[in-house]
mmCIF file of C-alpha atoms and ligand atoms in Angstrom:
data_model
loop_
_atom_site.group_PDB
_atom_site.id
_atom_site.type_symbol
_atom_site.label_atom_id
_atom_site.label_comp_id
_atom_site.label_asym_id
_atom_site.label_seq_id
_atom_site.Cartn_x
_atom_site.Cartn_y
_atom_site.Cartn_z
ATOM 1 C CA MET A 193 80.472 118.544 225.655
ATOM 2 C CA SER A 194 78.753 115.799 223.633
ATOM 3 C CA LYS A 195 80.001 112.258 224.051
ATOM 4 C CA LEU A 196 81.766 110.299 221.302
ATOM 5 C CA ARG A 197 79.318 107.768 219.844
ATOM 6 C CA VAL A 198 81.123 104.433 219.718
ATOM 7 C CA ALA A 199 80.007 100.995 218.484
ATOM 8 C CA VAL A 200 81.784 97.685 219.060
ATOM 9 C CA VAL A 201 81.640 94.962 216.380
ATOM 10 C CA GLY A 202 82.627 91.535 217.683
ATOM 11 C CA ALA A 203 81.067 92.536 220.997
ATOM 12 C CA LYS A 204 80.673 88.986 222.336
ATOM 13 C CA GLY A 205 84.271 87.933 221.793
ATOM 14 C CA ARG A 206 87.116 87.792 224.303
ATOM 15 C CA ILE A 207 88.461 91.266 223.561
ATOM 16 C CA GLY A 208 85.198 92.667 222.196
ATOM 17 C CA SER A 209 83.296 92.046 225.433
ATOM 18 C CA GLU A 210 86.073 93.780 227.385
ATOM 19 C CA ALA A 211 85.925 96.702 224.917
ATOM 20 C CA VAL A 212 82.163 97.031 225.468
ATOM 21 C CA ARG A 213 82.785 97.417 229.212
ATOM 22 C CA ALA A 214 85.630 99.893 228.642
ATOM 23 C CA VAL A 215 83.547 102.104 226.323
ATOM 24 C CA GLU A 216 80.607 101.996 228.746
ATOM 25 C CA ALA A 217 82.920 103.073 231.570
ATOM 26 C CA ALA A 218 84.543 105.932 229.612
ATOM 27 C CA GLU A 219 82.980 109.248 230.658
ATOM 28 C CA ASP A 220 83.537 110.878 227.262
ATOM 29 C CA MET A 221 81.976 107.994 225.262
ATOM 30 C CA GLU A 222 78.538 106.551 224.669
ATOM 31 C CA LEU A 223 78.192 102.920 223.557
ATOM 32 C CA VAL A 224 75.561 103.186 220.809
ATOM 33 C CA ALA A 225 75.738 99.624 219.436
ATOM 34 C CA ALA A 226 77.314 96.266 220.271
ATOM 35 C CA LEU A 227 77.167 93.887 217.316
ATOM 36 C CA GLY A 228 77.789 90.158 217.237
ATOM 37 C CA ARG A 229 77.929 87.735 214.323
ATOM 38 C CA GLY A 230 74.752 87.886 212.231
ATOM 39 C CA ASP A 231 73.733 91.378 213.394
ATOM 40 C CA LYS A 232 72.971 93.862 210.606
ATOM 41 C CA LEU A 233 75.645 96.460 209.930
ATOM 42 C CA ASP A 234 72.865 99.003 209.163
ATOM 43 C CA VAL A 235 72.553 99.357 212.947
ATOM 44 C CA LEU A 236 75.822 101.274 212.847
ATOM 45 C CA VAL A 237 74.257 103.982 210.682
ATOM 46 C CA GLU A 238 70.917 103.938 212.521
ATOM 47 C CA SER A 239 72.660 104.339 215.871
ATOM 48 C CA GLY A 240 74.692 107.309 214.631
ATOM 49 C CA ALA A 241 78.021 105.658 215.472
ATOM 50 C CA GLN A 242 80.977 107.979 214.860
ATOM 51 C CA VAL A 243 83.622 105.343 215.584
ATOM 52 C CA VAL A 244 83.464 101.562 215.249
ATOM 53 C CA VAL A 245 85.811 99.372 217.273
ATOM 54 C CA GLU A 246 86.333 96.277 215.104
ATOM 55 C CA LEU A 247 87.365 93.133 217.000
ATOM 56 C CA THR A 248 86.116 90.171 214.986
ATOM 57 C CA THR A 249 88.063 87.676 212.881
ATOM 58 C CA PRO A 250 90.235 87.893 209.764
ATOM 59 C CA ASP A 251 87.289 86.402 207.781
ATOM 60 C CA SER A 252 84.884 89.179 208.787
ATOM 61 C CA VAL A 253 86.969 92.303 209.099
ATOM 62 C CA MET A 254 87.052 93.354 205.437
ATOM 63 C CA GLU A 255 83.280 93.367 204.971
ATOM 64 C CA ASN A 256 82.855 95.346 208.173
ATOM 65 C CA LEU A 257 85.469 97.912 207.203
ATOM 66 C CA GLU A 258 84.089 98.335 203.703
ATOM 67 C CA PHE A 259 80.718 99.179 205.257
ATOM 68 C CA CYS A 260 82.242 101.613 207.769
ATOM 69 C CA VAL A 261 84.392 103.450 205.234
ATOM 70 C CA ARG A 262 81.562 103.699 202.668
ATOM 71 C CA HIS A 263 79.372 105.264 205.368
ATOM 72 C CA GLY A 264 82.080 107.614 206.660
ATOM 73 C CA ILE A 265 82.338 105.895 210.044
ATOM 74 C CA HIS A 266 85.838 105.936 211.526
ATOM 75 C CA ALA A 267 87.241 102.579 212.634
ATOM 76 C CA VAL A 268 89.672 101.320 215.254
ATOM 77 C CA VAL A 269 90.720 97.814 214.266
ATOM 78 C CA GLY A 270 92.373 95.157 216.409
ATOM 79 C CA THR A 271 91.534 92.207 214.204
ATOM 80 C CA THR A 272 94.564 90.500 212.712
ATOM 81 C CA GLY A 273 95.356 88.890 209.347
ATOM 82 C CA TRP A 274 96.624 91.934 207.436
ATOM 83 C CA THR A 275 98.362 91.398 204.106
ATOM 84 C CA ASP A 276 99.602 93.922 201.541
ATOM 85 C CA GLU A 277 96.616 93.033 199.337
ATOM 86 C CA ARG A 278 94.114 93.680 202.120
ATOM 87 C CA LEU A 279 95.746 96.986 202.999
ATOM 88 C CA ALA A 280 95.693 98.037 199.325
ATOM 89 C CA GLN A 281 91.967 97.235 199.147
ATOM 90 C CA LEU A 282 91.287 99.229 202.292
ATOM 91 C CA ASN A 283 93.260 102.181 200.923
ATOM 92 C CA GLN A 284 91.125 102.075 197.768
ATOM 93 C CA TRP A 285 87.945 102.359 199.821
ATOM 94 C CA LEU A 286 89.496 105.177 201.851
ATOM 95 C CA ALA A 287 90.435 107.049 198.673
ATOM 96 C CA ASP A 288 86.685 107.348 197.953
ATOM 97 C CA SER A 289 85.980 108.561 201.493
ATOM 98 C CA PRO A 290 88.927 110.874 202.203
ATOM 99 C CA GLU A 291 87.676 112.224 205.530
ATOM 100 C CA THR A 292 87.347 108.805 207.139
ATOM 101 C CA GLY A 293 90.054 107.503 209.467
ATOM 102 C CA VAL A 294 90.996 103.871 210.100
ATOM 103 C CA LEU A 295 93.498 102.826 212.759
ATOM 104 C CA ILE A 296 94.776 99.260 212.544
ATOM 105 C CA ALA A 297 96.752 98.321 215.645
ATOM 106 C CA PRO A 298 98.469 94.917 215.688
ATOM 107 C CA ASN A 299 98.548 95.387 219.454
ATOM 108 C CA PHE A 300 96.812 97.965 221.663
ATOM 109 C CA SER A 301 98.888 97.401 224.807
ATOM 110 C CA ILE A 302 101.561 99.961 225.578
ATOM 111 C CA GLY A 303 104.045 97.245 226.564
ATOM 112 C CA ALA A 304 103.691 95.504 223.217
ATOM 113 C CA VAL A 305 104.065 98.786 221.324
ATOM 114 C CA LEU A 306 107.246 99.509 223.297
ATOM 115 C CA THR A 307 108.516 95.954 222.691
ATOM 116 C CA MET A 308 108.266 96.580 218.955
ATOM 117 C CA LYS A 309 110.013 99.924 219.317
ATOM 118 C CA PHE A 310 112.840 98.478 221.468
ATOM 119 C CA ALA A 311 113.276 95.496 219.121
ATOM 120 C CA GLU A 312 113.497 97.787 216.111
ATOM 121 C CA ALA A 313 116.142 99.896 217.873
ATOM 122 C CA ALA A 314 118.203 96.910 219.036
ATOM 123 C CA ALA A 315 118.032 94.764 215.892
ATOM 124 C CA PRO A 316 120.941 96.314 213.957
ATOM 125 C CA TYR A 317 123.327 95.825 216.907
ATOM 126 C CA PHE A 318 123.015 92.019 217.082
ATOM 127 C CA GLU A 319 123.962 89.282 214.634
ATOM 128 C CA SER A 320 120.942 87.121 215.379
ATOM 129 C CA VAL A 321 117.316 87.891 216.125
ATOM 130 C CA GLU A 322 114.292 85.613 216.505
ATOM 131 C CA VAL A 323 110.740 86.198 217.726
ATOM 132 C CA ILE A 324 108.682 83.851 219.901
ATOM 133 C CA GLU A 325 104.996 84.604 220.428
ATOM 134 C CA LEU A 326 102.968 82.655 222.974
ATOM 135 C CA HIS A 327 99.161 82.718 223.128
ATOM 136 C CA HIS A 328 96.061 80.977 224.448
ATOM 137 C CA PRO A 329 95.025 77.925 222.385
ATOM 138 C CA LYS A 330 91.808 79.527 221.041
ATOM 139 C CA LYS A 331 93.732 82.130 219.089
ATOM 140 C CA VAL A 332 92.527 81.929 215.484
ATOM 141 C CA ASP A 333 95.748 82.766 213.664
ATOM 142 C CA ALA A 334 99.506 82.191 213.688
ATOM 143 C CA PRO A 335 101.839 83.904 213.776
ATOM 144 C CA SER A 336 100.225 86.673 215.814
ATOM 145 C CA GLY A 337 99.747 90.037 214.137
ATOM 146 C CA THR A 338 102.096 91.528 216.707
ATOM 147 C CA ALA A 339 104.859 89.017 215.971
ATOM 148 C CA ALA A 340 104.519 89.518 212.228
ATOM 149 C CA ARG A 341 104.698 93.294 212.654
ATOM 150 C CA THR A 342 107.653 93.005 215.056
ATOM 151 C CA ALA A 343 109.557 90.865 212.555
ATOM 152 C CA GLN A 344 108.793 93.293 209.715
ATOM 153 C CA LEU A 345 110.058 96.250 211.766
ATOM 154 C CA ILE A 346 113.199 94.305 212.758
ATOM 155 C CA ALA A 347 113.886 93.333 209.142
ATOM 156 C CA ALA A 348 113.405 96.898 207.913
ATOM 157 C CA ALA A 349 115.731 98.271 210.610
ATOM 158 C CA ARG A 350 118.403 95.719 209.731
ATOM 159 C CA GLU A 351 118.102 96.389 206.038
ATOM 160 C CA LYS A 352 118.393 100.146 206.631
ATOM 161 C CA ALA A 353 121.526 99.579 208.756
ATOM 162 C CA GLY A 354 123.043 97.213 206.178
ATOM 163 C CA SER A 355 123.083 94.286 208.634
ATOM 164 C CA ALA A 356 124.131 90.879 207.317
ATOM 165 C CA PRO A 357 121.596 88.010 207.416
ATOM 166 C CA ALA A 358 121.630 86.188 210.752
ATOM 167 C CA PRO A 359 124.048 83.245 210.758
ATOM 168 C CA ASP A 360 122.327 79.853 210.582
ATOM 169 C CA ALA A 361 123.972 76.623 209.444
ATOM 170 C CA THR A 362 121.090 74.366 210.536
ATOM 171 C CA ALA A 363 119.947 71.482 208.344
ATOM 172 C CA THR A 364 116.287 70.998 209.295
ATOM 173 C CA ALA A 365 114.950 67.454 209.394
ATOM 174 C CA LEU A 366 111.341 68.576 209.927
ATOM 175 C CA ASP A 367 109.422 71.390 208.217
ATOM 176 C CA GLY A 368 108.702 74.202 210.647
ATOM 177 C CA ALA A 369 111.528 73.379 213.035
ATOM 178 C CA ARG A 370 113.008 76.860 212.519
ATOM 179 C CA GLY A 371 109.640 78.629 212.675
ATOM 180 C CA ALA A 372 108.033 80.818 210.027
ATOM 181 C CA ASP A 373 110.205 83.131 207.957
ATOM 182 C CA VAL A 374 108.873 86.708 208.145
ATOM 183 C CA ASP A 375 111.119 88.912 206.005
ATOM 184 C CA GLY A 376 114.083 86.734 207.016
ATOM 185 C CA VAL A 377 113.295 86.766 210.748
ATOM 186 C CA PRO A 378 112.301 83.392 212.284
ATOM 187 C CA VAL A 379 108.976 83.638 214.154
ATOM 188 C CA HIS A 380 107.904 80.799 216.467
ATOM 189 C CA SER A 381 104.298 80.372 217.685
ATOM 190 C CA VAL A 382 103.413 78.634 220.945
ATOM 191 C CA ARG A 383 99.765 77.847 221.866
ATOM 192 C CA LEU A 384 99.394 76.916 225.512
ATOM 193 C CA ARG A 385 96.459 76.653 227.928
ATOM 194 C CA GLY A 386 96.903 79.193 230.716
ATOM 195 C CA LEU A 387 98.546 81.833 228.543
ATOM 196 C CA LEU A 388 96.938 84.996 227.162
ATOM 197 C CA ALA A 389 99.285 87.021 224.901
ATOM 198 C CA HIS A 390 103.060 87.079 225.265
ATOM 199 C CA GLN A 391 106.075 87.777 223.111
ATOM 200 C CA GLU A 392 109.841 87.478 223.364
ATOM 201 C CA VAL A 393 112.361 89.002 221.016
ATOM 202 C CA LEU A 394 115.701 87.208 221.350
ATOM 203 C CA LEU A 395 118.792 89.030 220.140
ATOM 204 C CA GLY A 396 122.270 87.530 220.117
ATOM 205 C CA ALA A 397 125.825 88.670 219.477
ATOM 206 C CA GLU A 398 129.244 87.260 220.333
ATOM 207 C CA GLY A 399 129.226 86.520 224.082
ATOM 208 C CA GLU A 400 125.890 88.193 224.916
ATOM 209 C CA THR A 401 122.156 88.016 224.415
ATOM 210 C CA LEU A 402 119.332 90.455 224.975
ATOM 211 C CA THR A 403 115.758 89.293 225.592
ATOM 212 C CA ILE A 404 112.850 91.709 225.328
ATOM 213 C CA ARG A 405 109.718 90.130 226.796
ATOM 214 C CA HIS A 406 106.179 91.397 227.095
ATOM 215 C CA ASP A 407 103.206 89.744 228.803
ATOM 216 C CA SER A 408 99.565 90.723 228.486
ATOM 217 C CA LEU A 409 98.031 89.061 231.533
ATOM 218 C CA HIS A 410 94.456 90.282 231.002
ATOM 219 C CA HIS A 411 92.441 91.775 228.159
ATOM 220 C CA SER A 412 92.287 94.999 230.189
ATOM 221 C CA SER A 413 95.847 95.635 228.938
ATOM 222 C CA PHE A 414 94.428 96.493 225.509
ATOM 223 C CA MET A 415 91.720 98.915 226.681
ATOM 224 C CA PRO A 416 93.641 102.201 227.147
ATOM 225 C CA GLY A 417 94.976 101.804 223.601
ATOM 226 C CA ILE A 418 91.533 101.113 222.167
ATOM 227 C CA LEU A 419 90.019 104.133 223.921
ATOM 228 C CA LEU A 420 92.923 106.341 222.820
ATOM 229 C CA GLY A 421 92.473 105.130 219.254
ATOM 230 C CA ALA A 422 88.742 105.867 219.356
ATOM 231 C CA ARG A 423 89.395 109.398 220.620
ATOM 232 C CA LYS A 424 92.052 110.170 217.993
ATOM 233 C CA VAL A 425 91.043 108.313 214.829
ATOM 234 C CA GLY A 426 88.494 110.938 213.719
ATOM 235 C CA ALA A 427 91.271 113.510 213.417
ATOM 236 C CA ALA A 428 93.495 111.160 211.366
ATOM 237 C CA PRO A 429 91.922 110.665 207.919
ATOM 238 C CA GLY A 430 93.193 107.719 205.879
ATOM 239 C CA LEU A 431 94.934 104.622 207.165
ATOM 240 C CA THR A 432 97.135 104.623 210.259
ATOM 241 C CA PHE A 433 98.960 101.340 210.920
ATOM 242 C CA GLY A 434 100.198 100.981 214.495
ATOM 243 C CA LEU A 435 99.115 102.645 217.735
ATOM 244 C CA GLU A 436 102.573 104.217 218.056
ATOM 245 C CA HIS A 437 101.470 106.903 215.576
ATOM 246 C CA PHE A 438 98.937 108.126 218.138
ATOM 247 C CA LEU A 439 101.453 108.114 221.006
ATOM 248 C CA ASP A 440 104.296 110.499 221.773
ATOM 249 C CA LEU A 441 107.003 107.941 222.479
ATOM 250 C CA ASN A 442 109.908 110.359 222.125
ATOM 251 C CA GLY A 443 108.669 113.068 224.498
HETATM 252 N N1 NDP B 552 95.188 94.367 218.435
HETATM 253 C C1 NDP B 552 95.107 93.871 219.668
HETATM 254 O O1 NDP B 552 95.640 94.454 220.636
HETATM 255 C C2 NDP B 552 94.361 92.610 219.893
HETATM 256 C C3 NDP B 552 93.840 91.947 218.819
HETATM 257 N N2 NDP B 552 93.143 90.798 218.986
HETATM 258 C C4 NDP B 552 92.575 90.233 217.778
HETATM 259 O O2 NDP B 552 91.170 90.460 217.807
HETATM 260 C C5 NDP B 552 90.506 89.418 217.106
HETATM 261 C C6 NDP B 552 89.471 88.793 218.033
HETATM 262 O O3 NDP B 552 90.120 88.089 219.058
HETATM 263 P P1 NDP B 552 89.296 87.354 220.212
HETATM 264 O O4 NDP B 552 88.372 88.321 220.871
HETATM 265 O O5 NDP B 552 90.268 86.610 221.029
HETATM 266 O O6 NDP B 552 88.426 86.324 219.330
HETATM 267 P P2 NDP B 552 86.970 85.760 219.654
HETATM 268 O O7 NDP B 552 86.773 84.607 218.734
HETATM 269 O O8 NDP B 552 86.806 85.584 221.121
HETATM 270 O O9 NDP B 552 86.022 86.976 219.223
HETATM 271 C C7 NDP B 552 85.684 87.308 217.912
HETATM 272 C C8 NDP B 552 84.204 87.640 217.962
HETATM 273 O O10 NDP B 552 83.818 88.232 216.726
HETATM 274 C C9 NDP B 552 82.601 87.644 216.339
HETATM 275 N N3 NDP B 552 82.398 87.837 214.923
HETATM 276 C C10 NDP B 552 82.936 87.172 213.871
HETATM 277 N N4 NDP B 552 82.498 87.701 212.721
HETATM 278 C C11 NDP B 552 81.671 88.717 213.047
HETATM 279 C C12 NDP B 552 80.931 89.653 212.290
HETATM 280 N N5 NDP B 552 80.930 89.637 210.951
HETATM 281 N N6 NDP B 552 80.198 90.591 212.945
HETATM 282 C C13 NDP B 552 80.176 90.622 214.302
HETATM 283 N N7 NDP B 552 80.861 89.760 215.082
HETATM 284 C C14 NDP B 552 81.612 88.831 214.446
HETATM 285 C C15 NDP B 552 82.737 86.200 216.741
HETATM 286 O O11 NDP B 552 81.507 85.532 216.746
HETATM 287 P P3 NDP B 552 81.474 83.896 216.681
HETATM 288 O O12 NDP B 552 81.998 83.448 218.015
HETATM 289 O O13 NDP B 552 80.038 83.598 216.442
HETATM 290 O O14 NDP B 552 82.388 83.502 215.559
HETATM 291 C C16 NDP B 552 83.323 86.382 218.147
HETATM 292 O O15 NDP B 552 82.330 86.664 219.093
HETATM 293 C C17 NDP B 552 91.603 88.442 216.644
HETATM 294 O O16 NDP B 552 91.996 88.766 215.325
HETATM 295 C C18 NDP B 552 92.738 88.751 217.621
HETATM 296 O O17 NDP B 552 93.992 88.417 217.102
HETATM 297 C C19 NDP B 552 92.927 90.249 220.224
HETATM 298 C C20 NDP B 552 93.461 90.842 221.326
HETATM 299 C C21 NDP B 552 94.230 92.075 221.257
HETATM 300 O O1 LIG B 553 94.412 86.831 219.605
HETATM 301 C C1 LIG B 553 94.921 87.423 220.586
HETATM 302 O O2 LIG B 553 94.692 87.098 221.755
HETATM 303 C C2 LIG B 553 95.815 88.559 220.324
HETATM 304 N N1 LIG B 553 95.961 88.969 219.096
HETATM 305 C C3 LIG B 553 96.792 90.031 218.657
HETATM 306 C C4 LIG B 553 97.899 89.511 217.754
HETATM 307 O O3 LIG B 553 97.659 88.584 216.982
HETATM 308 O O4 LIG B 553 99.008 90.047 217.819
HETATM 309 C C5 LIG B 553 97.293 90.893 219.786
HETATM 310 C C6 LIG B 553 97.633 90.123 221.035
HETATM 311 O O5 LIG B 553 98.772 89.376 220.798
HETATM 312 C C7 LIG B 553 96.462 89.237 221.464
#
């Protein structure tokens, strides 16, 4: 059987360099291109890439995806910084290339995907919920894409269940003391040398708390999700947001 032709864009970065190694080691894949900043995107077409793994920065990702979608190359995207406007733009490009698939995964690690799922399930049963994400100090953005997505899923679950807003009588003396407000859920960002990627969801009710914590200790934690995404994205035209859509979490 022929191998899946995969390219990595952002190949010299922290996660991109790990993805290059993972694709090279996958028996069913061939790494046909590994692009860094300044490399010409035309290489993707010339190399016959079927799937691009996009792991760059929020400033670069849109240009790269526009190129991929216009050339019918499927994309697996880990880069963060997604807004409704950006997603709408991407959907417009995809409308003109209806057979192309794009997977955007705020987090490729199975533990993080499950954290989001567990938090969504638990959120309606507790009065209070807050998210703390903790990352290495070179992380380009805050809050993390995972924390933003977790808070959105929590807020949607609470709205669906008719939950009241979390109680909070705090008068803040300093801006930011209560974190960022993502759909009504406070999200706190820690940047600390020694850390990689971690998240806690704190839930509280009368007389009890529940803490859901996930730790990515090495970039290898993201690789099975990236490879799974690369294998499946070609059969999923349009935009898929979240790796959970490619996993059978109920089986
Ligand atoms: N979804 C997930 O599971 C994960 C997502 N991420 C996300 O992935 C992204 C990258 O993270 P990380 O690897 O830590 O960051 P790095 O800064 O280490 O890597 C980004 C790389 O992309 C390069 N780059 C920037 N623009 C382009 C471009 N136009 N073409 C090719 N290469 C480009 C950068 O080059 P230069 O150094 O010259 O700027 C750099 O080498 C972030 O958004 C991060 O949040 C990270 C881990 C897991
Ligand atoms: O920049 C990182 O490192 C990570 N970014 C992603 C995010 O913003 O959620 C995923 C993971 O947290 C690692």
